[in-house]
């Protein structure tokens, strides 16, 4: 289904705000770089400065908000930064810590389905309450989806924390859908192209079903072809702002 007109307008407004903010910062922080300009041209140096500023603007907040808007358009009830109190067997908690330690040290290789099976084997004994904060919580037709959104090149600590949270949610309720989401793939168009090594110690980034990268991430939120539709929206906004960027 096509995106609603109001959904497209909301996304365009977020993008234009990010671009305008980056333009303002780039103009106000201009620095003379005569050697850079002599070697690379003034236009390339200005473009590089703008790109760094835009990358700062277009971070976790805008990605989360566009994700929320896309999921609402697809009929989900959506909450950002959702807190969930999970009640988990003590044995499962210990198993999550064992898995995390083993992955971090390299003694274990990541395998989401095997890890879930190990955790769900603990069904007796004392329980522990933990708080889990999810970047996105989606709900529709009785189905609940929890997503931890990270930068496309997350560090080891961020990835390990996300893994623990997702495992806690599954230990609390195996029916929860949980995902580790990256909004684009820095390695190329296919999931198999992902080549940032650090999170691969914690997740099998190319094969684990819990990992959503690029088109898989956006299509989970908005349905088939959402990734392509978003690129078209970005391109339209780019056409409107490009001349101003090039005139820096």
mmCIF file of C-alpha atoms in Angstrom:
data_model
loop_
_atom_site.group_PDB
_atom_site.id
_atom_site.type_symbol
_atom_site.label_atom_id
_atom_site.label_comp_id
_atom_site.label_asym_id
_atom_site.label_seq_id
_atom_site.Cartn_x
_atom_site.Cartn_y
_atom_site.Cartn_z
ATOM 1 C CA UNK A 1 0.000 0.000 0.000
ATOM 2 C CA UNK A 2 1.209 3.540 -0.696
ATOM 3 C CA UNK A 3 2.201 5.749 2.230
ATOM 4 C CA UNK A 4 -0.368 8.295 3.309
ATOM 5 C CA UNK A 5 0.235 11.871 2.165
ATOM 6 C CA UNK A 6 0.437 13.089 5.767
ATOM 7 C CA UNK A 7 3.035 10.395 6.575
ATOM 8 C CA UNK A 8 5.241 11.540 3.697
ATOM 9 C CA UNK A 9 4.865 15.184 4.784
ATOM 10 C CA UNK A 10 5.938 14.355 8.353
ATOM 11 C CA UNK A 11 9.036 12.518 7.146
ATOM 12 C CA UNK A 12 9.952 15.315 4.740
ATOM 13 C CA UNK A 13 9.649 17.860 7.576
ATOM 14 C CA UNK A 14 12.095 15.874 9.738
ATOM 15 C CA UNK A 15 14.599 15.633 6.892
ATOM 16 C CA UNK A 16 14.350 19.311 5.974
ATOM 17 C CA UNK A 17 14.855 20.271 9.628
ATOM 18 C CA UNK A 18 18.020 18.135 9.769
ATOM 19 C CA UNK A 19 19.353 19.673 6.551
ATOM 20 C CA UNK A 20 18.560 23.249 7.660
ATOM 21 C CA UNK A 21 20.234 22.697 10.999
ATOM 22 C CA UNK A 22 23.322 21.303 9.322
ATOM 23 C CA UNK A 23 23.445 24.287 6.934
ATOM 24 C CA UNK A 24 23.249 26.758 9.811
ATOM 25 C CA UNK A 25 25.999 25.014 11.757
ATOM 26 C CA UNK A 26 28.234 24.686 8.698
ATOM 27 C CA UNK A 27 27.923 28.397 7.878
ATOM 28 C CA UNK A 28 28.491 29.508 11.471
ATOM 29 C CA UNK A 29 31.505 27.237 11.960
ATOM 30 C CA UNK A 30 33.298 27.894 8.693
ATOM 31 C CA UNK A 31 37.054 27.491 8.984
ATOM 32 C CA UNK A 32 39.611 28.551 6.417
ATOM 33 C CA UNK A 33 41.498 25.516 5.100
ATOM 34 C CA UNK A 34 43.710 26.901 2.308
ATOM 35 C CA UNK A 35 45.790 23.754 1.884
ATOM 36 C CA UNK A 36 42.740 21.485 1.833
ATOM 37 C CA UNK A 37 41.024 23.757 -0.680
ATOM 38 C CA UNK A 38 44.113 23.919 -2.891
ATOM 39 C CA UNK A 39 44.307 20.143 -2.990
ATOM 40 C CA UNK A 40 40.618 19.168 -2.995
ATOM 41 C CA UNK A 41 38.735 22.336 -4.115
ATOM 42 C CA UNK A 42 36.696 24.612 -1.879
ATOM 43 C CA UNK A 43 33.446 22.876 -2.906
ATOM 44 C CA UNK A 44 34.667 19.467 -1.750
ATOM 45 C CA UNK A 45 35.863 20.838 1.599
ATOM 46 C CA UNK A 46 32.525 22.587 2.200
ATOM 47 C CA UNK A 47 30.613 19.461 1.213
ATOM 48 C CA UNK A 48 32.670 17.398 3.641
ATOM 49 C CA UNK A 49 31.983 19.863 6.477
ATOM 50 C CA UNK A 50 28.274 19.801 5.710
ATOM 51 C CA UNK A 51 28.169 16.000 5.608
ATOM 52 C CA UNK A 52 29.732 15.753 9.069
ATOM 53 C CA UNK A 53 27.240 18.271 10.428
ATOM 54 C CA UNK A 54 24.299 16.491 8.807
ATOM 55 C CA UNK A 55 25.395 13.139 10.216
ATOM 56 C CA UNK A 56 25.285 14.722 13.673
ATOM 57 C CA UNK A 57 21.733 15.995 13.031
ATOM 58 C CA UNK A 58 20.451 12.785 11.513
ATOM 59 C CA UNK A 59 21.141 10.510 14.452
ATOM 60 C CA UNK A 60 19.186 8.273 16.782
ATOM 61 C CA UNK A 61 16.343 10.710 17.436
ATOM 62 C CA UNK A 62 15.301 11.359 13.817
ATOM 63 C CA UNK A 63 15.707 7.685 12.889
ATOM 64 C CA UNK A 64 13.491 6.635 15.806
ATOM 65 C CA UNK A 65 10.872 9.238 14.931
ATOM 66 C CA UNK A 66 10.758 8.321 11.237
ATOM 67 C CA UNK A 67 10.509 4.668 12.315
ATOM 68 C CA UNK A 68 7.561 5.536 14.567
ATOM 69 C CA UNK A 69 5.799 7.439 11.782
ATOM 70 C CA UNK A 70 6.319 4.621 9.270
ATOM 71 C CA UNK A 71 4.973 1.988 11.695
ATOM 72 C CA UNK A 72 1.910 4.087 12.555
ATOM 73 C CA UNK A 73 1.204 4.420 8.829
ATOM 74 C CA UNK A 74 1.219 0.597 8.663
ATOM 75 C CA UNK A 75 -1.398 0.363 11.419
ATOM 76 C CA UNK A 76 0.748 -0.281 14.499
ATOM 77 C CA UNK A 77 0.336 1.358 17.873
ATOM 78 C CA UNK A 78 3.858 2.636 18.535
ATOM 79 C CA UNK A 79 5.774 3.769 21.610
ATOM 80 C CA UNK A 80 9.308 5.130 21.643
ATOM 81 C CA UNK A 81 11.545 4.369 24.649
ATOM 82 C CA UNK A 82 9.137 1.801 26.044
ATOM 83 C CA UNK A 83 9.883 0.518 29.573
ATOM 84 C CA UNK A 84 8.967 -3.110 30.251
ATOM 85 C CA UNK A 85 9.269 -4.900 33.581
ATOM 86 C CA UNK A 86 10.169 -8.511 32.874
ATOM 87 C CA UNK A 87 9.841 -11.369 35.353
ATOM 88 C CA UNK A 88 12.471 -13.984 34.531
ATOM 89 C CA UNK A 89 13.639 -17.193 36.191
ATOM 90 C CA UNK A 90 16.957 -16.798 38.018
ATOM 91 C CA UNK A 91 18.429 -19.667 35.998
ATOM 92 C CA UNK A 92 17.605 -17.831 32.758
ATOM 93 C CA UNK A 93 19.261 -14.667 34.081
ATOM 94 C CA UNK A 94 22.414 -16.632 34.838
ATOM 95 C CA UNK A 95 22.296 -18.224 31.377
ATOM 96 C CA UNK A 96 22.008 -14.793 29.725
ATOM 97 C CA UNK A 97 25.103 -13.642 31.633
ATOM 98 C CA UNK A 98 26.958 -16.819 30.655
ATOM 99 C CA UNK A 99 26.058 -16.339 26.996
ATOM 100 C CA UNK A 100 27.078 -12.663 27.039
ATOM 101 C CA UNK A 101 30.393 -13.397 28.707
ATOM 102 C CA UNK A 102 31.154 -16.247 26.321
ATOM 103 C CA UNK A 103 30.319 -14.199 23.242
ATOM 104 C CA UNK A 104 32.381 -11.252 24.377
ATOM 105 C CA UNK A 105 35.413 -13.432 25.117
ATOM 106 C CA UNK A 106 35.064 -15.384 21.883
ATOM 107 C CA UNK A 107 34.487 -18.686 23.655
ATOM 108 C CA UNK A 108 30.991 -18.865 22.127
ATOM 109 C CA UNK A 109 29.741 -18.147 18.628
ATOM 110 C CA UNK A 110 26.429 -16.278 18.301
ATOM 111 C CA UNK A 111 23.380 -18.351 17.419
ATOM 112 C CA UNK A 112 20.082 -16.712 18.324
ATOM 113 C CA UNK A 113 17.842 -19.757 18.055
ATOM 114 C CA UNK A 114 20.174 -21.904 20.169
ATOM 115 C CA UNK A 115 20.469 -19.140 22.778
ATOM 116 C CA UNK A 116 16.694 -18.773 23.042
ATOM 117 C CA UNK A 117 16.280 -22.539 23.453
ATOM 118 C CA UNK A 118 18.861 -22.553 26.266
ATOM 119 C CA UNK A 119 17.168 -19.706 28.108
ATOM 120 C CA UNK A 120 13.651 -21.124 27.788
ATOM 121 C CA UNK A 121 14.846 -24.412 29.291
ATOM 122 C CA UNK A 122 14.687 -22.709 32.700
ATOM 123 C CA UNK A 123 11.064 -22.928 33.855
ATOM 124 C CA UNK A 124 11.381 -23.434 37.616
ATOM 125 C CA UNK A 125 12.787 -21.704 40.670
ATOM 126 C CA UNK A 126 13.003 -18.136 41.887
ATOM 127 C CA UNK A 127 12.319 -15.237 39.550
ATOM 128 C CA UNK A 128 13.940 -11.829 39.172
ATOM 129 C CA UNK A 129 12.341 -8.605 37.940
ATOM 130 C CA UNK A 130 14.371 -6.502 35.501
ATOM 131 C CA UNK A 131 13.605 -3.300 33.602
ATOM 132 C CA UNK A 132 14.118 -3.284 29.833
ATOM 133 C CA UNK A 133 14.076 -0.074 27.785
ATOM 134 C CA UNK A 134 13.214 -0.613 24.104
ATOM 135 C CA UNK A 135 13.748 2.053 21.452
ATOM 136 C CA UNK A 136 10.537 1.022 19.695
ATOM 137 C CA UNK A 137 7.529 -0.983 20.812
ATOM 138 C CA UNK A 138 4.960 -1.928 18.157
ATOM 139 C CA UNK A 139 1.597 -3.559 18.764
ATOM 140 C CA UNK A 140 -1.071 -4.774 16.337
ATOM 141 C CA UNK A 141 -3.578 -7.645 16.341
ATOM 142 C CA UNK A 142 -2.276 -8.931 19.680
ATOM 143 C CA UNK A 143 1.318 -9.083 18.432
ATOM 144 C CA UNK A 144 4.042 -7.166 20.290
ATOM 145 C CA UNK A 145 7.348 -6.204 18.663
ATOM 146 C CA UNK A 146 10.345 -4.769 20.535
ATOM 147 C CA UNK A 147 13.219 -3.214 18.588
ATOM 148 C CA UNK A 148 16.617 -2.038 19.779
ATOM 149 C CA UNK A 149 17.836 0.512 17.208
ATOM 150 C CA UNK A 150 21.564 1.106 16.987
ATOM 151 C CA UNK A 151 23.976 3.070 14.837
ATOM 152 C CA UNK A 152 25.016 1.120 11.759
ATOM 153 C CA UNK A 153 28.461 0.541 13.283
ATOM 154 C CA UNK A 154 27.665 -0.074 16.966
ATOM 155 C CA UNK A 155 30.375 -0.686 19.525
ATOM 156 C CA UNK A 156 30.713 -3.866 21.567
ATOM 157 C CA UNK A 157 29.136 -2.500 24.763
ATOM 158 C CA UNK A 158 26.055 -1.166 22.930
ATOM 159 C CA UNK A 159 25.585 -4.458 21.132
ATOM 160 C CA UNK A 160 26.011 -6.581 24.258
ATOM 161 C CA UNK A 161 23.470 -4.463 26.183
ATOM 162 C CA UNK A 162 20.983 -4.794 23.333
ATOM 163 C CA UNK A 163 21.484 -8.570 23.218
ATOM 164 C CA UNK A 164 20.853 -8.927 26.943
ATOM 165 C CA UNK A 165 17.683 -6.821 26.738
ATOM 166 C CA UNK A 166 16.305 -8.819 23.810
ATOM 167 C CA UNK A 167 17.052 -12.114 25.559
ATOM 168 C CA UNK A 168 15.338 -10.868 28.734
ATOM 169 C CA UNK A 169 12.222 -9.992 26.757
ATOM 170 C CA UNK A 170 12.124 -13.450 25.156
ATOM 171 C CA UNK A 171 12.698 -15.123 28.528
ATOM 172 C CA UNK A 172 9.727 -13.171 29.919
ATOM 173 C CA UNK A 173 7.415 -14.014 27.012
ATOM 174 C CA UNK A 174 8.545 -16.244 24.114
ATOM 175 C CA UNK A 175 5.721 -14.793 22.002
ATOM 176 C CA UNK A 176 7.346 -11.361 21.957
ATOM 177 C CA UNK A 177 9.016 -10.509 18.653
ATOM 178 C CA UNK A 178 12.392 -8.926 19.366
ATOM 179 C CA UNK A 179 14.841 -7.342 16.924
ATOM 180 C CA UNK A 180 18.231 -5.649 16.699
ATOM 181 C CA UNK A 181 17.745 -2.993 14.026
ATOM 182 C CA UNK A 182 20.205 -1.037 11.861
ATOM 183 C CA UNK A 183 18.540 1.458 9.551
ATOM 184 C CA UNK A 184 20.957 0.916 6.675
ATOM 185 C CA UNK A 185 23.796 -1.415 5.707
ATOM 186 C CA UNK A 186 27.198 0.322 5.471
ATOM 187 C CA UNK A 187 28.673 -2.712 3.703
ATOM 188 C CA UNK A 188 26.355 -2.859 0.707
ATOM 189 C CA UNK A 189 22.814 -3.758 -0.392
ATOM 190 C CA UNK A 190 22.668 -7.338 0.908
ATOM 191 C CA UNK A 191 22.655 -8.551 4.506
ATOM 192 C CA UNK A 192 25.643 -10.727 3.581
ATOM 193 C CA UNK A 193 27.572 -7.520 2.803
ATOM 194 C CA UNK A 194 27.574 -6.330 6.419
ATOM 195 C CA UNK A 195 31.255 -6.058 7.366
ATOM 196 C CA UNK A 196 31.577 -4.163 10.672
ATOM 197 C CA UNK A 197 33.263 -6.722 12.893
ATOM 198 C CA UNK A 198 32.456 -5.628 16.468
ATOM 199 C CA UNK A 199 28.736 -6.527 16.677
ATOM 200 C CA UNK A 200 29.481 -9.805 14.912
ATOM 201 C CA UNK A 201 30.988 -11.057 18.179
ATOM 202 C CA UNK A 202 27.543 -10.750 19.801
ATOM 203 C CA UNK A 203 25.115 -11.444 16.927
ATOM 204 C CA UNK A 204 25.499 -13.460 13.754
ATOM 205 C CA UNK A 205 24.874 -10.285 11.770
ATOM 206 C CA UNK A 206 24.420 -12.102 8.472
ATOM 207 C CA UNK A 207 22.184 -14.975 9.577
ATOM 208 C CA UNK A 208 20.470 -14.385 12.948
ATOM 209 C CA UNK A 209 16.733 -13.750 12.377
ATOM 210 C CA UNK A 210 16.778 -11.246 15.235
ATOM 211 C CA UNK A 211 19.007 -8.906 13.183
ATOM 212 C CA UNK A 212 17.277 -6.491 10.789
ATOM 213 C CA UNK A 213 19.495 -4.393 8.514
ATOM 214 C CA UNK A 214 18.428 -1.824 5.931
ATOM 215 C CA UNK A 215 15.468 -2.971 3.848
ATOM 216 C CA UNK A 216 14.583 -5.748 6.329
ATOM 217 C CA UNK A 217 14.339 -3.189 9.122
ATOM 218 C CA UNK A 218 12.130 -0.708 7.262
ATOM 219 C CA UNK A 219 9.953 -3.372 5.652
ATOM 220 C CA UNK A 220 9.302 -4.881 9.108
ATOM 221 C CA UNK A 221 7.942 -1.498 10.198
ATOM 222 C CA UNK A 222 6.010 -0.476 7.117
ATOM 223 C CA UNK A 223 5.520 -3.516 4.912
ATOM 224 C CA UNK A 224 7.041 -4.475 1.545
ATOM 225 C CA UNK A 225 8.964 -1.784 -0.370
ATOM 226 C CA UNK A 226 9.045 0.664 2.561
ATOM 227 C CA UNK A 227 12.827 0.987 2.219
ATOM 228 C CA UNK A 228 12.491 1.927 -1.468
ATOM 229 C CA UNK A 229 9.707 4.422 -0.726
ATOM 230 C CA UNK A 230 11.859 6.093 1.933
ATOM 231 C CA UNK A 231 14.797 6.455 -0.436
ATOM 232 C CA UNK A 232 12.438 8.178 -2.874
ATOM 233 C CA UNK A 233 11.318 10.610 -0.142
ATOM 234 C CA UNK A 234 14.930 11.349 0.785
ATOM 235 C CA UNK A 235 15.735 11.981 -2.873
ATOM 236 C CA UNK A 236 12.841 14.443 -3.250
ATOM 237 C CA UNK A 237 13.960 16.409 -0.212
ATOM 238 C CA UNK A 238 17.511 16.338 -1.567
ATOM 239 C CA UNK A 239 16.352 17.891 -4.823
ATOM 240 C CA UNK A 240 14.850 20.810 -2.893
ATOM 241 C CA UNK A 241 17.883 21.444 -0.692
ATOM 242 C CA UNK A 242 20.825 20.473 -2.897
ATOM 243 C CA UNK A 243 21.420 23.867 -4.527
ATOM 244 C CA UNK A 244 21.606 25.556 -1.128
ATOM 245 C CA UNK A 245 24.108 22.964 0.067
ATOM 246 C CA UNK A 246 26.258 23.360 -3.061
ATOM 247 C CA UNK A 247 26.316 27.159 -2.637
ATOM 248 C CA UNK A 248 27.959 26.992 0.802
#
